[in-house]
Amino acid sequence: MSLFRNARFVRSVHDLRDLPPADGVEVAFAGRSNAGKSSAINTLADHTRLAFVSKTPGRTQLINFFELPAGGTLVDLPGYGYAKVPDSVRRHWEKTLATYLQTRPSLAGLVLVMDARHPLAPRDRMMLEWFGPTGRPVHALLTKADKLSRSAALQTLRQVREELAAYDPQYSAQLFSSLKSTGVEEAEAVIGRWLGHAPETDIKKPQAKGESPGLKTP
Ligand code: GDP
């Protein structure tokens, strides 16, 4: 069962005073515009085009909240660093994002979506600087991994893991591709853990008495 399938759009927030009550557990997705954040969220949501809500005109500069059926909230943060926006707008967003990341009590972890070909750009590092003092975990989703050869992708993964460890040894990273739907289970395991969901285990049905292989009934 996909973690985000049947997620329900709750609200868009422009100002911090409009945030929903922090009474649940949240996981936020951040990334530079065009990094592949919407595609990654939609892939994790099993292609239900969840994050395209966040891409509708008028919502791109908003923090979008989605309630997950199994409990918890997915928070889609506005993409940063691409469009040329007036300084005053950029400053408002930087302040809003920084404050949200630093002070939101229900925020359990940050998924940092980065194009595997251009990881840890200055603005990605800014997110890490803002979020670091909370002591909560970061998971880097290195997406568009299909655009790299296997060896180049693994080399990038190694480098990113090393650089993240310098921020905090508990930070993690993985390769991801929305195009090929790879890395979904790994991402779900991390995010599910943050949200307090029990890991999906391959629980076999208990065998009926006398069916145990190798146990012959006399
Ligand atoms: P966002 O701005 O971060 O939400 O980025 P989008 O999800 O809209 O993706 C930006 C562009 O990258 C789009 O043209 C996507 O089709 C493409 N893209 C996103 N993820 C992948 C991926 O995993 N592989 C490839 N090859 N392209 C991708």
GROMACS .gro file of C-alpha atoms and ligand atoms in nm:
model
  246
    1MET     CA    1   0.000   0.000   0.000
    2SER     CA    2   0.149   0.326  -0.107
    3LEU     CA    3   0.211   0.561   0.182
    4PHE     CA    4   0.059   0.863   0.011
    5ARG     CA    5  -0.217   0.702  -0.191
    6ASN     CA    6  -0.555   0.862  -0.127
    7ALA     CA    7  -0.389   1.156   0.044
    8ARG     CA    8  -0.630   1.441   0.084
    9PHE     CA    9  -0.549   1.803   0.012
   10VAL     CA   10  -0.608   2.002   0.331
   11ARG     CA   11  -0.501   2.358   0.270
   12SER     CA   12  -0.253   2.603   0.122
   13VAL     CA   13  -0.078   2.845   0.348
   14HIS     CA   14   0.081   3.176   0.257
   15ASP     CA   15   0.146   3.309   0.604
   16LEU     CA   16   0.266   3.125   0.908
   17ARG     CA   17  -0.028   3.245   1.110
   18ASP     CA   18  -0.252   3.033   0.884
   19LEU     CA   19  -0.073   2.705   0.956
   20PRO     CA   20  -0.299   2.418   1.060
   21PRO     CA   21  -0.267   2.313   1.424
   22ALA     CA   22   0.056   2.123   1.490
   23ASP     CA   23  -0.121   1.832   1.650
   24GLY     CA   24  -0.007   1.551   1.422
   25VAL     CA   25   0.318   1.437   1.265
   26GLU     CA   26   0.440   1.606   0.949
   27VAL     CA   27   0.700   1.531   0.686
   28ALA     CA   28   0.803   1.816   0.458
   29PHE     CA   29   0.935   1.796   0.102
   30ALA     CA   30   1.167   2.072  -0.013
   31GLY     CA   31   1.371   2.124  -0.326
   32ARG     CA   32   1.482   2.364  -0.592
   33SER     CA   33   1.225   2.434  -0.863
   34ASN     CA   34   1.258   2.174  -1.136
   35ALA     CA   35   1.448   1.932  -0.911
   36GLY     CA   36   1.166   1.681  -0.963
   37LYS     CA   37   0.985   1.728  -0.631
   38SER     CA   38   0.630   1.713  -0.771
   39SER     CA   39   0.712   1.408  -0.980
   40ALA     CA   40   0.869   1.238  -0.677
   41ILE     CA   41   0.566   1.308  -0.458
   42ASN     CA   42   0.335   1.183  -0.731
   43THR     CA   43   0.540   0.870  -0.780
   44LEU     CA   44   0.527   0.805  -0.406
   45ALA     CA   45   0.153   0.872  -0.420
   46ASP     CA   46   0.128   0.606  -0.687
   47HIS     CA   47   0.079   0.852  -0.970
   48THR     CA   48  -0.232   1.013  -0.830
   49ARG     CA   49  -0.092   1.353  -0.934
   50LEU     CA   50  -0.111   1.469  -0.579
   51ALA     CA   51   0.157   1.735  -0.598
   52PHE     CA   52   0.017   1.892  -0.910
   53VAL     CA   53  -0.229   2.055  -0.677
   54SER     CA   54   0.075   2.247  -0.554
   55LYS     CA   55   0.162   2.338  -0.912
   56THR     CA   56  -0.167   2.496  -1.003
   57PRO     CA   57  -0.132   2.868  -1.072
   58GLY     CA   58  -0.149   3.061  -0.749
   59ARG     CA   59  -0.036   2.770  -0.533
   60THR     CA   60   0.330   2.744  -0.629
   61GLN     CA   61   0.438   2.993  -0.365
   62LEU     CA   62   0.232   2.830  -0.095
   63ILE     CA   63   0.294   2.561   0.162
   64ASN     CA   64   0.052   2.283   0.072
   65PHE     CA   65  -0.072   2.033   0.331
   66PHE     CA   66  -0.200   1.683   0.251
   67GLU     CA   67  -0.348   1.445   0.504
   68LEU     CA   68  -0.240   1.083   0.469
   69PRO     CA   69  -0.496   0.807   0.512
   70ALA     CA   70  -0.270   0.605   0.744
   71GLY     CA   71  -0.211   0.910   0.962
   72GLY     CA   72   0.031   1.201   0.936
   73THR     CA   73   0.064   1.495   0.703
   74LEU     CA   74   0.271   1.553   0.392
   75VAL     CA   75   0.383   1.913   0.352
   76ASP     CA   76   0.487   2.027   0.005
   77LEU     CA   77   0.707   2.334   0.043
   78PRO     CA   78   0.741   2.582  -0.242
   79GLY     CA   79   1.027   2.515  -0.483
   80TYR     CA   80   1.310   2.761  -0.445
   81GLY     CA   81   1.576   2.925  -0.653
   82TYR     CA   82   1.447   2.914  -1.006
   83ALA     CA   83   1.199   3.178  -1.105
   84LYS     CA   84   1.310   3.535  -1.097
   85VAL     CA   85   1.096   3.683  -0.826
   86PRO     CA   86   1.117   4.031  -0.677
   87ASP     CA   87   1.352   4.054  -0.377
   88SER     CA   88   1.068   4.138  -0.140
   89VAL     CA   89   0.881   3.820  -0.240
   90ARG     CA   90   1.196   3.609  -0.207
   91ARG     CA   91   1.268   3.754   0.136
   92HIS     CA   92   0.914   3.680   0.252
   93TRP     CA   93   0.955   3.319   0.136
   94GLU     CA   94   1.294   3.271   0.289
   95LYS     CA   95   1.168   3.399   0.620
   96THR     CA   96   0.852   3.185   0.603
   97LEU     CA   97   1.042   2.869   0.508
   98ALA     CA   98   1.315   2.926   0.766
   99THR     CA   99   1.062   2.989   1.042
  100TYR     CA  100   0.852   2.690   0.943
  101LEU     CA  101   1.155   2.458   0.936
  102GLN     CA  102   1.299   2.590   1.260
  103THR     CA  103   0.989   2.613   1.474
  104ARG     CA  104   0.723   2.371   1.356
  105PRO     CA  105   0.687   2.130   1.649
  106SER     CA  106   0.508   1.860   1.448
  107LEU     CA  107   0.773   1.842   1.174
  108ALA     CA  108   0.935   1.499   1.211
  109GLY     CA  109   1.177   1.516   0.920
  110LEU     CA  110   1.271   1.686   0.596
  111VAL     CA  111   1.292   1.518   0.257
  112LEU     CA  112   1.532   1.721   0.046
  113VAL     CA  113   1.466   1.652  -0.321
  114MET     CA  114   1.766   1.720  -0.542
  115ASP     CA  115   1.844   1.650  -0.904
  116ALA     CA  116   2.109   1.375  -0.882
  117ARG     CA  117   2.313   1.567  -1.139
  118HIS     CA  118   2.326   1.885  -0.928
  119PRO     CA  119   2.304   1.794  -0.559
  120LEU     CA  120   2.368   2.022  -0.262
  121ALA     CA  121   2.344   2.357  -0.436
  122PRO     CA  122   2.379   2.666  -0.214
  123ARG     CA  123   2.006   2.691  -0.150
  124ASP     CA  124   1.985   2.322  -0.060
  125ARG     CA  125   2.259   2.385   0.193
  126MET     CA  126   2.065   2.682   0.324
  127MET     CA  127   1.775   2.446   0.400
  128LEU     CA  128   2.014   2.220   0.588
  129GLU     CA  129   2.148   2.516   0.784
  130TRP     CA  130   1.797   2.621   0.881
  131PHE     CA  131   1.673   2.274   0.970
  132GLY     CA  132   1.993   2.148   1.136
  133PRO     CA  133   1.937   2.308   1.479
  134THR     CA  134   1.609   2.114   1.523
  135GLY     CA  135   1.812   1.793   1.548
  136ARG     CA  136   1.556   1.615   1.332
  137PRO     CA  137   1.647   1.391   1.040
  138VAL     CA  138   1.696   1.480   0.675
  139HIS     CA  139   1.663   1.234   0.388
  140ALA     CA  140   1.801   1.337   0.049
  141LEU     CA  141   1.609   1.206  -0.248
  142LEU     CA  142   1.849   1.219  -0.542
  143THR     CA  143   1.601   1.211  -0.821
  144LYS     CA  144   1.634   1.183  -1.199
  145ALA     CA  145   1.891   0.913  -1.122
  146ASP     CA  146   1.795   0.754  -1.456
  147LYS     CA  147   1.983   1.038  -1.625
  148LEU     CA  148   2.314   0.913  -1.482
  149SER     CA  149   2.501   0.592  -1.551
  150ARG     CA  150   2.483   0.341  -1.268
  151SER     CA  151   2.841   0.408  -1.163
  152ALA     CA  152   2.803   0.788  -1.177
  153ALA     CA  153   2.482   0.764  -0.974
  154LEU     CA  154   2.650   0.552  -0.708
  155GLN     CA  155   2.946   0.786  -0.695
  156THR     CA  156   2.711   1.083  -0.645
  157LEU     CA  157   2.526   0.893  -0.374
  158ARG     CA  158   2.851   0.822  -0.193
  159GLN     CA  159   2.959   1.185  -0.212
  160VAL     CA  160   2.624   1.321  -0.096
  161ARG     CA  161   2.618   1.078   0.197
  162GLU     CA  162   2.965   1.193   0.298
  163GLU     CA  163   2.872   1.559   0.276
  164LEU     CA  164   2.547   1.506   0.467
  165ALA     CA  165   2.730   1.318   0.741
  166ALA     CA  166   2.932   1.634   0.799
  167TYR     CA  167   2.605   1.808   0.888
  168ASP     CA  168   2.469   1.523   1.096
  169PRO     CA  169   2.559   1.154   1.094
  170GLN     CA  170   2.191   1.052   1.105
  171TYR     CA  171   2.115   1.221   0.770
  172SER     CA  172   2.053   0.975   0.488
  173ALA     CA  173   2.036   0.977   0.108
  174GLN     CA  174   1.914   0.755  -0.171
  175LEU     CA  175   1.881   0.742  -0.547
  176PHE     CA  176   1.536   0.790  -0.692
  177SER     CA  177   1.375   0.803  -1.032
  178SER     CA  178   1.018   0.903  -1.097
  179LEU     CA  179   1.056   0.802  -1.459
  180LYS     CA  180   1.153   0.446  -1.368
  181SER     CA  181   0.972   0.437  -1.032
  182THR     CA  182   1.290   0.331  -0.857
  183GLY     CA  183   1.368   0.401  -0.494
  184VAL     CA  184   1.003   0.410  -0.390
  185GLU     CA  185   1.023   0.141  -0.123
  186GLU     CA  186   1.336   0.287   0.031
  187ALA     CA  187   1.179   0.633   0.052
  188GLU     CA  188   0.857   0.495   0.195
  189ALA     CA  189   1.046   0.305   0.462
  190VAL     CA  190   1.223   0.621   0.582
  191ILE     CA  191   0.917   0.847   0.566
  192GLY     CA  192   0.691   0.583   0.719
  193ARG     CA  193   0.931   0.549   1.009
  194TRP     CA  194   0.927   0.924   1.069
  195LEU     CA  195   0.549   0.922   1.064
  196GLY     CA  196   0.542   0.640   1.315
  197HIS     CA  197   0.387   0.386   1.080
  198ALA     CA  198   0.471   0.027   1.151
  199PRO     CA  199   0.700  -0.111   0.882
  200GLU     CA  200   0.523  -0.329   0.631
  201THR     CA  201   0.655  -0.674   0.694
  202ASP     CA  202   0.599  -0.974   0.485
  203ILE     CA  203   0.384  -1.147   0.740
  204LYS     CA  204   0.294  -1.493   0.628
  205LYS     CA  205  -0.040  -1.635   0.724
  206PRO     CA  206  -0.004  -1.872   1.016
  207GLN     CA  207  -0.005  -2.220   0.884
  208ALA     CA  208  -0.285  -2.448   0.981
  209LYS     CA  209  -0.202  -2.725   1.220
  210GLY     CA  210  -0.033  -3.012   1.051
  211GLU     CA  211   0.063  -2.804   0.740
  212SER     CA  212   0.414  -2.718   0.855
  213PRO     CA  213   0.654  -2.819   0.587
  214GLY     CA  214   0.881  -3.094   0.707
  215LEU     CA  215   0.674  -3.162   1.014
  216LYS     CA  216   0.502  -3.480   0.942
  217THR     CA  217   0.211  -3.570   1.162
  218PRO     CA  218   0.245  -3.921   1.289
  219GDP     P1  219   0.956   2.035  -0.943
  219GDP     O1  220   0.957   2.174  -0.998
  219GDP     O2  221   1.069   2.012  -0.850
  219GDP     O3  222   0.826   1.994  -0.885
  219GDP     O4  223   0.989   1.938  -1.068
  219GDP     P2  224   0.893   1.847  -1.158
  219GDP     O5  225   0.852   1.727  -1.082
  219GDP     O6  226   0.787   1.930  -1.220
  219GDP     O7  227   0.999   1.797  -1.268
  219GDP     C1  228   1.072   1.889  -1.348
  219GDP     C2  229   1.108   1.821  -1.480
  219GDP     O8  230   1.191   1.707  -1.457
  219GDP     C3  231   0.986   1.768  -1.554
  219GDP     O9  232   1.008   1.787  -1.692
  219GDP     C4  233   0.985   1.619  -1.521
  219GDP    O10  234   0.924   1.541  -1.622
  219GDP     C5  235   1.133   1.588  -1.509
  219GDP     N1  236   1.159   1.480  -1.414
  219GDP     C6  237   1.117   1.474  -1.285
  219GDP     N2  238   1.158   1.360  -1.226
  219GDP     C7  239   1.227   1.290  -1.319
  219GDP     C8  240   1.296   1.164  -1.317
  219GDP    O11  241   1.304   1.091  -1.217
  219GDP     N3  242   1.361   1.129  -1.433
  219GDP     C9  243   1.358   1.206  -1.544
  219GDP     N4  244   1.426   1.162  -1.652
  219GDP     N5  245   1.294   1.325  -1.549
  219GDP    C10  246   1.228   1.367  -1.438
   0.00000   0.00000   0.00000
